[in-house]
Amino acid sequence: GPDNLLIPVDIPIIALRLSKNLLKERLSVNVIASAFDLSGSTENTIGLELTRGGLWRADASYQLNDSLKLQLGYIMYYSGRQFGPFFGLETHDRIFAGLRWDFTLY
């Protein structure tokens, strides 16, 4: 491959997304995980290391009625040891909430 790219094109990338609708499709639950250049390591309890970083996210949204929706979620990402999409950001966690109100102007 080309030698002048910031991130090699041949690194292994793992992505996972799980979604489930519950309560007559009013509740939606999502889990997303992604790892860039995953390698074996004994430095942590799961025996894997995110060489170029990764993230995971979980969220749930609930449709109160036709125009009002609530959302709550959590996201965590790791920078990794080598240059990658999250390099230099250290380890970050975030809890987020959302409120969506759809309306029509006449």
mmCIF file with all atom_site columns, C-alpha atoms in Angstrom:
data_model
loop_
_atom_site.group_PDB
_atom_site.id
_atom_site.type_symbol
_atom_site.label_atom_id
_atom_site.label_alt_id
_atom_site.label_comp_id
_atom_site.label_asym_id
_atom_site.label_entity_id
_atom_site.label_seq_id
_atom_site.pdbx_PDB_ins_code
_atom_site.Cartn_x
_atom_site.Cartn_y
_atom_site.Cartn_z
_atom_site.occupancy
_atom_site.B_iso_or_equiv
_atom_site.pdbx_formal_charge
_atom_site.auth_seq_id
_atom_site.auth_comp_id
_atom_site.auth_asym_id
_atom_site.auth_atom_id
_atom_site.pdbx_PDB_model_num
ATOM 1   C CA . GLY A 1 1   ? 0.000   0.000  0.000  1.00 0.00 ? 1   GLY A CA 1
ATOM 2   C CA . PRO A 1 2   ? 0.975   3.666  -0.198 1.00 0.00 ? 2   PRO A CA 1
ATOM 3   C CA . ASP A 1 3   ? 3.520   4.813  2.370  1.00 0.00 ? 3   ASP A CA 1
ATOM 4   C CA . ASN A 1 4   ? 2.327   8.425  2.759  1.00 0.00 ? 4   ASN A CA 1
ATOM 5   C CA . LEU A 1 5   ? -1.053  7.761  4.428  1.00 0.00 ? 5   LEU A CA 1
ATOM 6   C CA . LEU A 1 6   ? -1.674  8.926  7.990  1.00 0.00 ? 6   LEU A CA 1
ATOM 7   C CA . ILE A 1 7   ? -3.254  5.596  8.964  1.00 0.00 ? 7   ILE A CA 1
ATOM 8   C CA . PRO A 1 8   ? -2.396  2.365  7.124  1.00 0.00 ? 8   PRO A CA 1
ATOM 9   C CA . VAL A 1 9   ? -5.292  1.011  5.058  1.00 0.00 ? 9   VAL A CA 1
ATOM 10  C CA . ASP A 1 10  ? -4.578  -2.597 6.030  1.00 0.00 ? 10  ASP A CA 1
ATOM 11  C CA . ILE A 1 11  ? -5.107  -2.330 9.816  1.00 0.00 ? 11  ILE A CA 1
ATOM 12  C CA . PRO A 1 12  ? -7.876  -4.526 11.221 1.00 0.00 ? 12  PRO A CA 1
ATOM 13  C CA . ILE A 1 13  ? -11.050 -2.647 12.189 1.00 0.00 ? 13  ILE A CA 1
ATOM 14  C CA . ILE A 1 14  ? -13.881 -4.266 14.121 1.00 0.00 ? 14  ILE A CA 1
ATOM 15  C CA . ALA A 1 15  ? -17.364 -2.743 14.253 1.00 0.00 ? 15  ALA A CA 1
ATOM 16  C CA . LEU A 1 16  ? -20.488 -4.037 15.995 1.00 0.00 ? 16  LEU A CA 1
ATOM 17  C CA . ARG A 1 17  ? -24.012 -2.662 16.253 1.00 0.00 ? 17  ARG A CA 1
ATOM 18  C CA . LEU A 1 18  ? -26.935 -4.201 18.108 1.00 0.00 ? 18  LEU A CA 1
ATOM 19  C CA . SER A 1 19  ? -30.418 -2.669 18.037 1.00 0.00 ? 19  SER A CA 1
ATOM 20  C CA . LYS A 1 20  ? -33.680 -3.816 19.577 1.00 0.00 ? 20  LYS A CA 1
ATOM 21  C CA . ASN A 1 21  ? -37.164 -2.282 19.566 1.00 0.00 ? 21  ASN A CA 1
ATOM 22  C CA . LEU A 1 22  ? -39.397 -3.059 22.550 1.00 0.00 ? 22  LEU A CA 1
ATOM 23  C CA . LEU A 1 23  ? -42.785 -2.062 24.007 1.00 0.00 ? 23  LEU A CA 1
ATOM 24  C CA . LYS A 1 24  ? -44.606 -1.989 20.642 1.00 0.00 ? 24  LYS A CA 1
ATOM 25  C CA . GLU A 1 25  ? -41.636 -0.121 19.108 1.00 0.00 ? 25  GLU A CA 1
ATOM 26  C CA . ARG A 1 26  ? -41.875 2.785  21.583 1.00 0.00 ? 26  ARG A CA 1
ATOM 27  C CA . LEU A 1 27  ? -38.536 1.863  23.234 1.00 0.00 ? 27  LEU A CA 1
ATOM 28  C CA . SER A 1 28  ? -35.388 1.545  21.135 1.00 0.00 ? 28  SER A CA 1
ATOM 29  C CA . VAL A 1 29  ? -32.106 0.224  22.623 1.00 0.00 ? 29  VAL A CA 1
ATOM 30  C CA . ASN A 1 30  ? -28.776 0.458  20.731 1.00 0.00 ? 30  ASN A CA 1
ATOM 31  C CA . VAL A 1 31  ? -25.209 -0.695 21.473 1.00 0.00 ? 31  VAL A CA 1
ATOM 32  C CA . ILE A 1 32  ? -22.303 0.234  19.202 1.00 0.00 ? 32  ILE A CA 1
ATOM 33  C CA . ALA A 1 33  ? -18.649 -0.814 19.509 1.00 0.00 ? 33  ALA A CA 1
ATOM 34  C CA . SER A 1 34  ? -15.666 -0.172 17.263 1.00 0.00 ? 34  SER A CA 1
ATOM 35  C CA . ALA A 1 35  ? -11.957 -1.002 17.592 1.00 0.00 ? 35  ALA A CA 1
ATOM 36  C CA . PHE A 1 36  ? -9.068  0.128  15.372 1.00 0.00 ? 36  PHE A CA 1
ATOM 37  C CA . ASP A 1 37  ? -6.048  -2.195 15.155 1.00 0.00 ? 37  ASP A CA 1
ATOM 38  C CA . LEU A 1 38  ? -6.996  -4.613 17.935 1.00 0.00 ? 38  LEU A CA 1
ATOM 39  C CA . SER A 1 39  ? -4.043  -6.677 19.191 1.00 0.00 ? 39  SER A CA 1
ATOM 40  C CA . GLY A 1 40  ? -3.400  -9.238 21.899 1.00 0.00 ? 40  GLY A CA 1
ATOM 41  C CA . SER A 1 41  ? -2.053  -7.953 25.210 1.00 0.00 ? 41  SER A CA 1
ATOM 42  C CA . THR A 1 42  ? -1.818  -8.968 28.843 1.00 0.00 ? 42  THR A CA 1
ATOM 43  C CA . GLU A 1 43  ? -2.008  -5.391 30.163 1.00 0.00 ? 43  GLU A CA 1
ATOM 44  C CA . ASN A 1 44  ? -5.708  -5.498 30.976 1.00 0.00 ? 44  ASN A CA 1
ATOM 45  C CA . THR A 1 45  ? -8.314  -7.970 32.167 1.00 0.00 ? 45  THR A CA 1
ATOM 46  C CA . ILE A 1 46  ? -9.816  -8.827 28.770 1.00 0.00 ? 46  ILE A CA 1
ATOM 47  C CA . GLY A 1 47  ? -6.424  -9.581 27.183 1.00 0.00 ? 47  GLY A CA 1
ATOM 48  C CA . LEU A 1 48  ? -6.911  -7.182 24.252 1.00 0.00 ? 48  LEU A CA 1
ATOM 49  C CA . GLU A 1 49  ? -5.452  -3.772 23.521 1.00 0.00 ? 49  GLU A CA 1
ATOM 50  C CA . LEU A 1 50  ? -6.836  -1.036 21.274 1.00 0.00 ? 50  LEU A CA 1
ATOM 51  C CA . THR A 1 51  ? -3.591  -0.073 19.519 1.00 0.00 ? 51  THR A CA 1
ATOM 52  C CA . ARG A 1 52  ? -5.149  2.804  17.529 1.00 0.00 ? 52  ARG A CA 1
ATOM 53  C CA . GLY A 1 53  ? -8.185  3.472  19.701 1.00 0.00 ? 53  GLY A CA 1
ATOM 54  C CA . GLY A 1 54  ? -11.829 2.577  19.783 1.00 0.00 ? 54  GLY A CA 1
ATOM 55  C CA . LEU A 1 55  ? -15.201 3.402  21.262 1.00 0.00 ? 55  LEU A CA 1
ATOM 56  C CA . TRP A 1 56  ? -18.397 1.945  22.615 1.00 0.00 ? 56  TRP A CA 1
ATOM 57  C CA . ARG A 1 57  ? -21.777 3.556  23.021 1.00 0.00 ? 57  ARG A CA 1
ATOM 58  C CA . ALA A 1 58  ? -25.105 2.512  24.498 1.00 0.00 ? 58  ALA A CA 1
ATOM 59  C CA . ASP A 1 59  ? -28.329 4.494  24.268 1.00 0.00 ? 59  ASP A CA 1
ATOM 60  C CA . ALA A 1 60  ? -32.062 4.119  24.673 1.00 0.00 ? 60  ALA A CA 1
ATOM 61  C CA . SER A 1 61  ? -34.880 6.277  23.352 1.00 0.00 ? 61  SER A CA 1
ATOM 62  C CA . TYR A 1 62  ? -38.555 6.245  24.318 1.00 0.00 ? 62  TYR A CA 1
ATOM 63  C CA . GLN A 1 63  ? -41.410 7.648  22.212 1.00 0.00 ? 63  GLN A CA 1
ATOM 64  C CA . LEU A 1 64  ? -43.825 9.257  24.704 1.00 0.00 ? 64  LEU A CA 1
ATOM 65  C CA . ASN A 1 65  ? -46.372 10.155 22.007 1.00 0.00 ? 65  ASN A CA 1
ATOM 66  C CA . ASP A 1 66  ? -46.379 10.947 18.278 1.00 0.00 ? 66  ASP A CA 1
ATOM 67  C CA . SER A 1 67  ? -44.405 14.159 18.717 1.00 0.00 ? 67  SER A CA 1
ATOM 68  C CA . LEU A 1 68  ? -42.290 13.726 21.887 1.00 0.00 ? 68  LEU A CA 1
ATOM 69  C CA . LYS A 1 69  ? -39.231 11.472 22.248 1.00 0.00 ? 69  LYS A CA 1
ATOM 70  C CA . LEU A 1 70  ? -36.716 11.097 25.127 1.00 0.00 ? 70  LEU A CA 1
ATOM 71  C CA . GLN A 1 71  ? -33.165 9.742  24.779 1.00 0.00 ? 71  GLN A CA 1
ATOM 72  C CA . LEU A 1 72  ? -30.477 8.750  27.294 1.00 0.00 ? 72  LEU A CA 1
ATOM 73  C CA . GLY A 1 73  ? -27.058 7.319  26.529 1.00 0.00 ? 73  GLY A CA 1
ATOM 74  C CA . TYR A 1 74  ? -23.433 6.740  27.442 1.00 0.00 ? 74  TYR A CA 1
ATOM 75  C CA . ILE A 1 75  ? -20.306 6.825  25.256 1.00 0.00 ? 75  ILE A CA 1
ATOM 76  C CA . MET A 1 76  ? -16.680 5.952  26.042 1.00 0.00 ? 76  MET A CA 1
ATOM 77  C CA . TYR A 1 77  ? -13.667 6.147  23.744 1.00 0.00 ? 77  TYR A CA 1
ATOM 78  C CA . TYR A 1 78  ? -9.945  5.352  24.008 1.00 0.00 ? 78  TYR A CA 1
ATOM 79  C CA . SER A 1 79  ? -7.117  7.106  22.196 1.00 0.00 ? 79  SER A CA 1
ATOM 80  C CA . GLY A 1 80  ? -4.803  4.102  21.727 1.00 0.00 ? 80  GLY A CA 1
ATOM 81  C CA . ARG A 1 81  ? -0.991  3.921  21.749 1.00 0.00 ? 81  ARG A CA 1
ATOM 82  C CA . GLN A 1 82  ? -0.423  4.836  18.077 1.00 0.00 ? 82  GLN A CA 1
ATOM 83  C CA . PHE A 1 83  ? -1.805  7.504  15.760 1.00 0.00 ? 83  PHE A CA 1
ATOM 84  C CA . GLY A 1 84  ? -5.458  6.813  14.998 1.00 0.00 ? 84  GLY A CA 1
ATOM 85  C CA . PRO A 1 85  ? -8.924  8.426  14.891 1.00 0.00 ? 85  PRO A CA 1
ATOM 86  C CA . PHE A 1 86  ? -8.903  9.310  18.634 1.00 0.00 ? 86  PHE A CA 1
ATOM 87  C CA . PHE A 1 87  ? -5.160  9.901  19.133 1.00 0.00 ? 87  PHE A CA 1
ATOM 88  C CA . GLY A 1 88  ? -4.346  12.553 21.744 1.00 0.00 ? 88  GLY A CA 1
ATOM 89  C CA . LEU A 1 89  ? -7.791  12.562 23.355 1.00 0.00 ? 89  LEU A CA 1
ATOM 90  C CA . GLU A 1 90  ? -6.880  10.282 26.276 1.00 0.00 ? 90  GLU A CA 1
ATOM 91  C CA . THR A 1 91  ? -9.810  8.341  27.799 1.00 0.00 ? 91  THR A CA 1
ATOM 92  C CA . HIS A 1 92  ? -13.190 10.045 27.861 1.00 0.00 ? 92  HIS A CA 1
ATOM 93  C CA . ASP A 1 93  ? -16.643 9.126  29.076 1.00 0.00 ? 93  ASP A CA 1
ATOM 94  C CA . ARG A 1 94  ? -19.852 11.025 28.435 1.00 0.00 ? 94  ARG A CA 1
ATOM 95  C CA . ILE A 1 95  ? -23.459 10.694 29.506 1.00 0.00 ? 95  ILE A CA 1
ATOM 96  C CA . PHE A 1 96  ? -25.966 12.432 27.262 1.00 0.00 ? 96  PHE A CA 1
ATOM 97  C CA . ALA A 1 97  ? -29.699 13.083 27.205 1.00 0.00 ? 97  ALA A CA 1
ATOM 98  C CA . GLY A 1 98  ? -32.004 14.367 24.521 1.00 0.00 ? 98  GLY A CA 1
ATOM 99  C CA . LEU A 1 99  ? -35.531 15.590 24.080 1.00 0.00 ? 99  LEU A CA 1
ATOM 100 C CA . ARG A 1 100 ? -37.119 15.733 20.630 1.00 0.00 ? 100 ARG A CA 1
ATOM 101 C CA . TRP A 1 101 ? -40.376 17.547 19.968 1.00 0.00 ? 101 TRP A CA 1
ATOM 102 C CA . ASP A 1 102 ? -41.791 17.418 16.449 1.00 0.00 ? 102 ASP A CA 1
ATOM 103 C CA . PHE A 1 103 ? -44.382 20.078 15.631 1.00 0.00 ? 103 PHE A CA 1
ATOM 104 C CA . THR A 1 104 ? -46.030 21.680 12.624 1.00 0.00 ? 104 THR A CA 1
ATOM 105 C CA . LEU A 1 105 ? -46.483 25.383 11.957 1.00 0.00 ? 105 LEU A CA 1
ATOM 106 C CA . TYR A 1 106 ? -49.665 26.334 10.119 1.00 0.00 ? 106 TYR A CA 1
#
